[in-house]
mmCIF file of C-alpha atoms in Angstrom:
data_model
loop_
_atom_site.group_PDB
_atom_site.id
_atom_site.type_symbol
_atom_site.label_atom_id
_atom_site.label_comp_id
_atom_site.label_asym_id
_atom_site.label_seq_id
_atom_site.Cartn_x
_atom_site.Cartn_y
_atom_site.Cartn_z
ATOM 1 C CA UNK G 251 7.673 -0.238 -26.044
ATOM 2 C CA UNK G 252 7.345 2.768 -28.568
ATOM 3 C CA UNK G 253 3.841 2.036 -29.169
ATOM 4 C CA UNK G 254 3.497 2.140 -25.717
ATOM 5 C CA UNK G 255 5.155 5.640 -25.395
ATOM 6 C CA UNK G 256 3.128 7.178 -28.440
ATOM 7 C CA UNK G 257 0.239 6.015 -26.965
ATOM 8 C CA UNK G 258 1.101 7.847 -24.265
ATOM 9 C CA UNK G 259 2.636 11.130 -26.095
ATOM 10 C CA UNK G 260 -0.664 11.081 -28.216
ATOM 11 C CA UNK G 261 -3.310 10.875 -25.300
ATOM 12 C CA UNK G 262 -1.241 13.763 -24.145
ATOM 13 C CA UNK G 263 -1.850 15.780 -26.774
ATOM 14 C CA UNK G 264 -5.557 15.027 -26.938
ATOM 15 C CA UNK G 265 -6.646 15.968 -23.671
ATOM 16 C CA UNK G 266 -4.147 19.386 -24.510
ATOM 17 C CA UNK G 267 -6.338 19.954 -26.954
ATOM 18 C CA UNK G 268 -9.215 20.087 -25.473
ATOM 19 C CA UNK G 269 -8.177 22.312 -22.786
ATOM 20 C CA UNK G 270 -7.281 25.493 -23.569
ATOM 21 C CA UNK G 271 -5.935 26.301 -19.779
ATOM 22 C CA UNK G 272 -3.520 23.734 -19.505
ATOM 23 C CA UNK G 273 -0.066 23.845 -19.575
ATOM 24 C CA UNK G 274 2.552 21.372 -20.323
ATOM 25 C CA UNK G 275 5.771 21.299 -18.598
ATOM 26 C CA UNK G 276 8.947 18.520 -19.767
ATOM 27 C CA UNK G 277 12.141 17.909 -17.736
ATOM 28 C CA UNK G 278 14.024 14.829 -16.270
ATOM 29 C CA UNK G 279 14.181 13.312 -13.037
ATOM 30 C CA UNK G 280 16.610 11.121 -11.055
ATOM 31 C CA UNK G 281 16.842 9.522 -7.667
ATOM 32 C CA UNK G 282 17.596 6.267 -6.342
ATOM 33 C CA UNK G 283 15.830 3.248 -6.003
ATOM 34 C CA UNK G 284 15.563 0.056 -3.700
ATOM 35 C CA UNK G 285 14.073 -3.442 -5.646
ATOM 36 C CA UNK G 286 13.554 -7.045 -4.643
ATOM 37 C CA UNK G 287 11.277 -9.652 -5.662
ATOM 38 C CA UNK G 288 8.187 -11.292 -3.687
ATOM 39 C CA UNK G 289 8.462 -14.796 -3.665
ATOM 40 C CA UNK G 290 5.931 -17.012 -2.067
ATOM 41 C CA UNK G 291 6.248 -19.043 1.119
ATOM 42 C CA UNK G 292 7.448 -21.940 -0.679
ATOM 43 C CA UNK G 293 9.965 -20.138 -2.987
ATOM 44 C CA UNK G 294 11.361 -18.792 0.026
ATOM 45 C CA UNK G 295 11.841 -21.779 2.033
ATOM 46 C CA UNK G 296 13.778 -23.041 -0.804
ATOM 47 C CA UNK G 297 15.930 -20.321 -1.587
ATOM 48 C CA UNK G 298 17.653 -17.552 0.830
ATOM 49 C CA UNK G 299 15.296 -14.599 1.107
ATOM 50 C CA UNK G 300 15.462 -11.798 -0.985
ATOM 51 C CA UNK G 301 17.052 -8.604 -0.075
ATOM 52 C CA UNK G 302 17.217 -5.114 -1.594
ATOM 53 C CA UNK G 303 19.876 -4.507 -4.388
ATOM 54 C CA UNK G 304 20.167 -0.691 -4.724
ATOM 55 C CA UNK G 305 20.528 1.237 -8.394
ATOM 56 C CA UNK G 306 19.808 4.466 -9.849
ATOM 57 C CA UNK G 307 16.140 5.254 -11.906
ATOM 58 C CA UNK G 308 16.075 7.884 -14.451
ATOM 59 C CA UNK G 309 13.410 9.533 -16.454
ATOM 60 C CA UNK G 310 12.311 12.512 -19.287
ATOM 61 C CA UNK G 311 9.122 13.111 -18.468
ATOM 62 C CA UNK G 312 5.939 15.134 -19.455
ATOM 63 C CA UNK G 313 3.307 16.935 -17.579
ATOM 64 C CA UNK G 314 0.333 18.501 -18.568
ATOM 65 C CA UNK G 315 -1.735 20.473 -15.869
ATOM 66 C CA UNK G 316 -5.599 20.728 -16.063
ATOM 67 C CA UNK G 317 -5.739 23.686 -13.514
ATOM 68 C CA UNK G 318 -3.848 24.223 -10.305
ATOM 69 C CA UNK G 319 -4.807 20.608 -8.656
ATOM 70 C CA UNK G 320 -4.490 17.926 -11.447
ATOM 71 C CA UNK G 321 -2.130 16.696 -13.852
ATOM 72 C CA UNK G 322 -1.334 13.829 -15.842
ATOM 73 C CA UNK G 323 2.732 12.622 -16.541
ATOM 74 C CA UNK G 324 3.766 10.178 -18.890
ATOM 75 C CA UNK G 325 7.838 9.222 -18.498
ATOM 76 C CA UNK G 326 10.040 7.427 -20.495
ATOM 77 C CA UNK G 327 13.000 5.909 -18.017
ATOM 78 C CA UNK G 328 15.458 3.779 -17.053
ATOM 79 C CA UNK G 329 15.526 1.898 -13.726
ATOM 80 C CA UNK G 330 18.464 -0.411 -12.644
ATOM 81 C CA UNK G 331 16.086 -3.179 -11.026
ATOM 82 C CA UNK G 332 17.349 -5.968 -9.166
ATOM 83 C CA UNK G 333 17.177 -8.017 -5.883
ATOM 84 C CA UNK G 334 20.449 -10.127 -4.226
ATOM 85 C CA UNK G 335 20.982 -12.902 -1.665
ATOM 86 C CA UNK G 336 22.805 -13.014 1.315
ATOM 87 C CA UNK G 337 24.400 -16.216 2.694
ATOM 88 C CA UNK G 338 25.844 -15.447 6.179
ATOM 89 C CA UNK G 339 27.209 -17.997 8.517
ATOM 90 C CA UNK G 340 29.847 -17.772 11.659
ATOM 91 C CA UNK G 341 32.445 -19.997 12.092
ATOM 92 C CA UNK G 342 33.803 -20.430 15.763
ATOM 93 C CA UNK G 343 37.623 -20.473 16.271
ATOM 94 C CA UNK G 344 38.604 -20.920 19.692
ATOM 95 C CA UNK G 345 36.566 -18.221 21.957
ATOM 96 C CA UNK G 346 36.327 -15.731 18.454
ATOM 97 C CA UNK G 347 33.507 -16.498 15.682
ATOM 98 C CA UNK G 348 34.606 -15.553 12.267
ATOM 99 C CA UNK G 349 32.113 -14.408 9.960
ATOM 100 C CA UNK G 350 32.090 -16.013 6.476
ATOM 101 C CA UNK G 351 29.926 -15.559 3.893
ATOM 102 C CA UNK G 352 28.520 -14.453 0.024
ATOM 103 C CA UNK G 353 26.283 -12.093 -1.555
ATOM 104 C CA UNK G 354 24.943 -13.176 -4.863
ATOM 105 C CA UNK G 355 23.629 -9.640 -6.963
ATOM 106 C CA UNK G 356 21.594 -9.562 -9.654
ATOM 107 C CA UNK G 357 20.960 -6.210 -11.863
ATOM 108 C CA UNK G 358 18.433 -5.839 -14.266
ATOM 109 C CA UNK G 359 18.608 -2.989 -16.997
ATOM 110 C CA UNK G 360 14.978 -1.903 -17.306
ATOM 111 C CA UNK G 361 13.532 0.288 -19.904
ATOM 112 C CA UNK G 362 9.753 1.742 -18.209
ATOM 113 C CA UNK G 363 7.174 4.116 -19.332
ATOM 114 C CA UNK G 364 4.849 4.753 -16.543
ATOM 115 C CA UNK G 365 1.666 7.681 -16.756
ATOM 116 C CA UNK G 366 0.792 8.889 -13.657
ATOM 117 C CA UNK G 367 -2.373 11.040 -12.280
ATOM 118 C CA UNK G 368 -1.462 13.153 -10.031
ATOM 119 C CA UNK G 369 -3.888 15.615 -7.094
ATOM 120 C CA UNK G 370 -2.283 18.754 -5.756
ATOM 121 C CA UNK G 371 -2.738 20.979 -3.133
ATOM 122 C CA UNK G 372 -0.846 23.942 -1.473
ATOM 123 C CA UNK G 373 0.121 27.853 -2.426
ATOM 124 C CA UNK G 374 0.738 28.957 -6.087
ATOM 125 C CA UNK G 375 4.644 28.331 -5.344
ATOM 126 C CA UNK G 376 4.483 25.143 -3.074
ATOM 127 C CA UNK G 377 2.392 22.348 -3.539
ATOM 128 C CA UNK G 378 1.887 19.011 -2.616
ATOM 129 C CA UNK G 379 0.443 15.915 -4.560
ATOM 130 C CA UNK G 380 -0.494 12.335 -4.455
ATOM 131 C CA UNK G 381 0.037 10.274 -7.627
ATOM 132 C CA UNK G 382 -0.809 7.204 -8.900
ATOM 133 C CA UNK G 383 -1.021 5.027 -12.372
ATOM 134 C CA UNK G 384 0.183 2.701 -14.687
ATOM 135 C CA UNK G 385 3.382 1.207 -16.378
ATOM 136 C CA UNK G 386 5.048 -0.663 -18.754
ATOM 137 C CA UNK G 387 8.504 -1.933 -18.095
ATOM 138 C CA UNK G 388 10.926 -3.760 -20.564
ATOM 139 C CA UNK G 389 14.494 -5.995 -19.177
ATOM 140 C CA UNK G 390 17.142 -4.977 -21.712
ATOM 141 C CA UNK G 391 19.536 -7.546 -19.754
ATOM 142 C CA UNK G 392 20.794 -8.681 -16.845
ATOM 143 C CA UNK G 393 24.110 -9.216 -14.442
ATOM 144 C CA UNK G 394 24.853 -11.401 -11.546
ATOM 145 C CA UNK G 395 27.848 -10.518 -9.821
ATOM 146 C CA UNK G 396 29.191 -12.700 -6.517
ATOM 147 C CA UNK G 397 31.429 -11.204 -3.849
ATOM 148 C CA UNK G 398 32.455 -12.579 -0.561
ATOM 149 C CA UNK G 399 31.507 -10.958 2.652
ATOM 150 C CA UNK G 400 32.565 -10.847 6.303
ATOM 151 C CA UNK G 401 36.142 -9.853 7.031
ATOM 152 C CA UNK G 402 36.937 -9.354 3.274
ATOM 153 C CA UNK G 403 35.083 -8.440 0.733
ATOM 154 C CA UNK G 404 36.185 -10.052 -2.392
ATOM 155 C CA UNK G 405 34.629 -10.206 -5.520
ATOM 156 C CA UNK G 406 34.312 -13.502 -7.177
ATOM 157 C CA UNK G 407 33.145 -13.288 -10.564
ATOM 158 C CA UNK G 408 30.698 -11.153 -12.805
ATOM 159 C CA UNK G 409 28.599 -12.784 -15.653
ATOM 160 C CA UNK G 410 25.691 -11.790 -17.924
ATOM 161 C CA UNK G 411 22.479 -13.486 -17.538
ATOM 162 C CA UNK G 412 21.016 -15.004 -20.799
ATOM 163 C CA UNK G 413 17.182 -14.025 -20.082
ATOM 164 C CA UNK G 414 15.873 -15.892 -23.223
ATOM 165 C CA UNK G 415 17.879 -18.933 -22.248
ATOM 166 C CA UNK G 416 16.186 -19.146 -18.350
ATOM 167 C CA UNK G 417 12.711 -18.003 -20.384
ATOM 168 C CA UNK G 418 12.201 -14.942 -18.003
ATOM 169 C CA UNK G 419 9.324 -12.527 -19.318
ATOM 170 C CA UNK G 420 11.229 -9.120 -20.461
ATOM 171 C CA UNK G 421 8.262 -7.975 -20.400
ATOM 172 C CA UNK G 422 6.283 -5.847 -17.280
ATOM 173 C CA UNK G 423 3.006 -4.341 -16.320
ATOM 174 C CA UNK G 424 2.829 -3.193 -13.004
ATOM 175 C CA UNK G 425 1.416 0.279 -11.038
ATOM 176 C CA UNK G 426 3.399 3.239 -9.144
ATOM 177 C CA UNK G 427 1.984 4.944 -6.744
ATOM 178 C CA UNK G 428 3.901 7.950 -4.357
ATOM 179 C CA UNK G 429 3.528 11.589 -2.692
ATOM 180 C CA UNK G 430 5.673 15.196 -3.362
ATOM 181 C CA UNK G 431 5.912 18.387 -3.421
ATOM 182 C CA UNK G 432 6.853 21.202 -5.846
ATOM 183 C CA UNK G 433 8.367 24.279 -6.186
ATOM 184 C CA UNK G 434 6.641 26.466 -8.854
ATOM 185 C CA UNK G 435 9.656 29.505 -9.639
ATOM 186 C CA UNK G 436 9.369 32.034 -12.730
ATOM 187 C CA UNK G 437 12.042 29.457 -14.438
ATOM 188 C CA UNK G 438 10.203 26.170 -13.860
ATOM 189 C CA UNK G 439 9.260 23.676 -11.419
ATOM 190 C CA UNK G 440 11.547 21.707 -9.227
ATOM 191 C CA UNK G 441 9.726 18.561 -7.468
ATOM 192 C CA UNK G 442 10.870 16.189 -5.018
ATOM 193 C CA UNK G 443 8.632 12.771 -4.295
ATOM 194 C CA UNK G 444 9.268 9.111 -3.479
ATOM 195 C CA UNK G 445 7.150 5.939 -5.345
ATOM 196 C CA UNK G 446 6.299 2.272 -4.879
ATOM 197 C CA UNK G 447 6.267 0.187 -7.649
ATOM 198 C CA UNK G 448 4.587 -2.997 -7.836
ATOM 199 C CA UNK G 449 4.874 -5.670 -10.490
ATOM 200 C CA UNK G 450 1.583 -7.797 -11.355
ATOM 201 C CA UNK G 451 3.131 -9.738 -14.310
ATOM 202 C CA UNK G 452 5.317 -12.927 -13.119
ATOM 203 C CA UNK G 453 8.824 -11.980 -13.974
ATOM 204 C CA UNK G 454 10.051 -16.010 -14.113
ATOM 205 C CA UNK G 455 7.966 -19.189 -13.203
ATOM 206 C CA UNK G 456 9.462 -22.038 -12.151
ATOM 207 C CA UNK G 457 8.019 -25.266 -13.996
ATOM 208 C CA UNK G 458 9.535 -27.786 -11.165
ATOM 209 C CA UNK G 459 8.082 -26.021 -7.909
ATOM 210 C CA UNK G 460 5.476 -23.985 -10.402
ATOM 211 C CA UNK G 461 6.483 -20.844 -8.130
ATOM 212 C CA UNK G 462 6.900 -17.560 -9.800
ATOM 213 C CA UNK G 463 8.414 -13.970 -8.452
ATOM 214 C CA UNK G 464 7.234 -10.518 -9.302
ATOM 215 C CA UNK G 465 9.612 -7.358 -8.978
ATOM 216 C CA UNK G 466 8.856 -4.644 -5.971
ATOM 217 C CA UNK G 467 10.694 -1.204 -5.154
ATOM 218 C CA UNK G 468 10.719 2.053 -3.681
ATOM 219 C CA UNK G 469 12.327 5.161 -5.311
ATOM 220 C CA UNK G 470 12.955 8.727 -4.303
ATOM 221 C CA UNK G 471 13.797 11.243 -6.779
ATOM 222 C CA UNK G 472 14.139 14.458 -7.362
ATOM 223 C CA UNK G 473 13.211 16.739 -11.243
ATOM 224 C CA UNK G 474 12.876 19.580 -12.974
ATOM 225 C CA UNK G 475 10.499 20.675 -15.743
ATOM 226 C CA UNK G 476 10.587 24.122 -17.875
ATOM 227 C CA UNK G 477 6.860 25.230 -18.887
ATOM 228 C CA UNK G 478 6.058 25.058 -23.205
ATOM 229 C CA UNK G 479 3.482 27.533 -23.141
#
């Protein structure tokens, strides 16, 4: 992960080099963000489906502009990741249905370093972009957390997740890709844009049903950057 993010800081600085127009602005962004897993057809008809878990992604972040309509950002973040299952069923009492059920939650505390390319248009003090590139992702650790649902909402029990021991891969390479807009003011840029990330390494595979999963999400988030030269 920090070669990763030197990698990143370095090819920075390189193509800052050899542009003497651009301009590099850092700042910090945060938003919220919606992840699940895909699981195949099989995977699914085995287990419940997999809904959204909710959690907040957070990021210092880099960007260099080449002009007025391109820039590159490289990021160094921290998403709380996860996906949870619902298990909902009614029981019938009489002429009233009761409904009884559980949510199982799982978190997972993710250190990423994305670098995105991003196209802009607009005025001088409001643009809009496109962006799109890269990331690297690493699962610190993990949390499942079971609650009742229905009429009350209980919660059962909270445990940490031993990734090594269920051999899931910490490790992530995936792509982001999302739309904003900016505000360019005489004290730096404020910037509003949402992002959806997609996950091409298998986060677990199953040896018995050889099924994997691979994480999804969408963010939105909003930042600000101050301007270094």
């Amino acid at each position: 992960m920090k070669n990763v993010l030197l990698l990143a800081v370095l090819f920075l600085a390189l193509i800052s080099g050899t542009h003497a127009q651009s301009t590099l602005h850092v700042g910090v962004r945060s938003g919220l963000q919606m992840s699940t897993i895909k699981q195949s057809d099989l995977l699914s008809e085995l287990t419940p489906k997999a809904d959204y878990n909710y959690g907040n992604t957070t990021a210092a972040f880099a960007e260099l502009d080449f002009g007025s309509n391109f820039s590159v950002q490289a990021e160094l973040g921290y998403a709380a990741r996860g996906f949870r299952y619902d298990l909902q069923e009614d029981v019938k009492i009489g002429d009233f249905e009761i409904p009884l059920g559980g949510r199982a939650d799982f978190r997972f505390n993710t250190l990423e370093v994305p670098v995105l390319f991003k196209a802009k248009s607009g005025q001088d003090a409001v643009r809009f972009y496109a962006q799109v590139g890269p990331y690297v992702a690493y699962n610190l650790n993990s949390k499942l957390t079971a609650r009742t649902t229905g009429i009350i909402n209980i919660k059962l029990f909270e445990t940490n997740i031993d990734l090594d021991a269920i051999n899931y891969n910490r490790m992530e390479v995936g792509a982001l890709a999302g739309a904003g807009m900016e505000i360019n003011t005489s004290f730096g840029r404020i910037f509003l844009d949402g992002r959806y990330q997609y996950g091409f390494t298998a986060n677990a595979d199953i040896p018995v049903v050889q099924e994997t999963f691979r994480s999804r999400g969408i963010s939105i988030q909003a930042g600000f950057g101050i301007p270094l030269n």
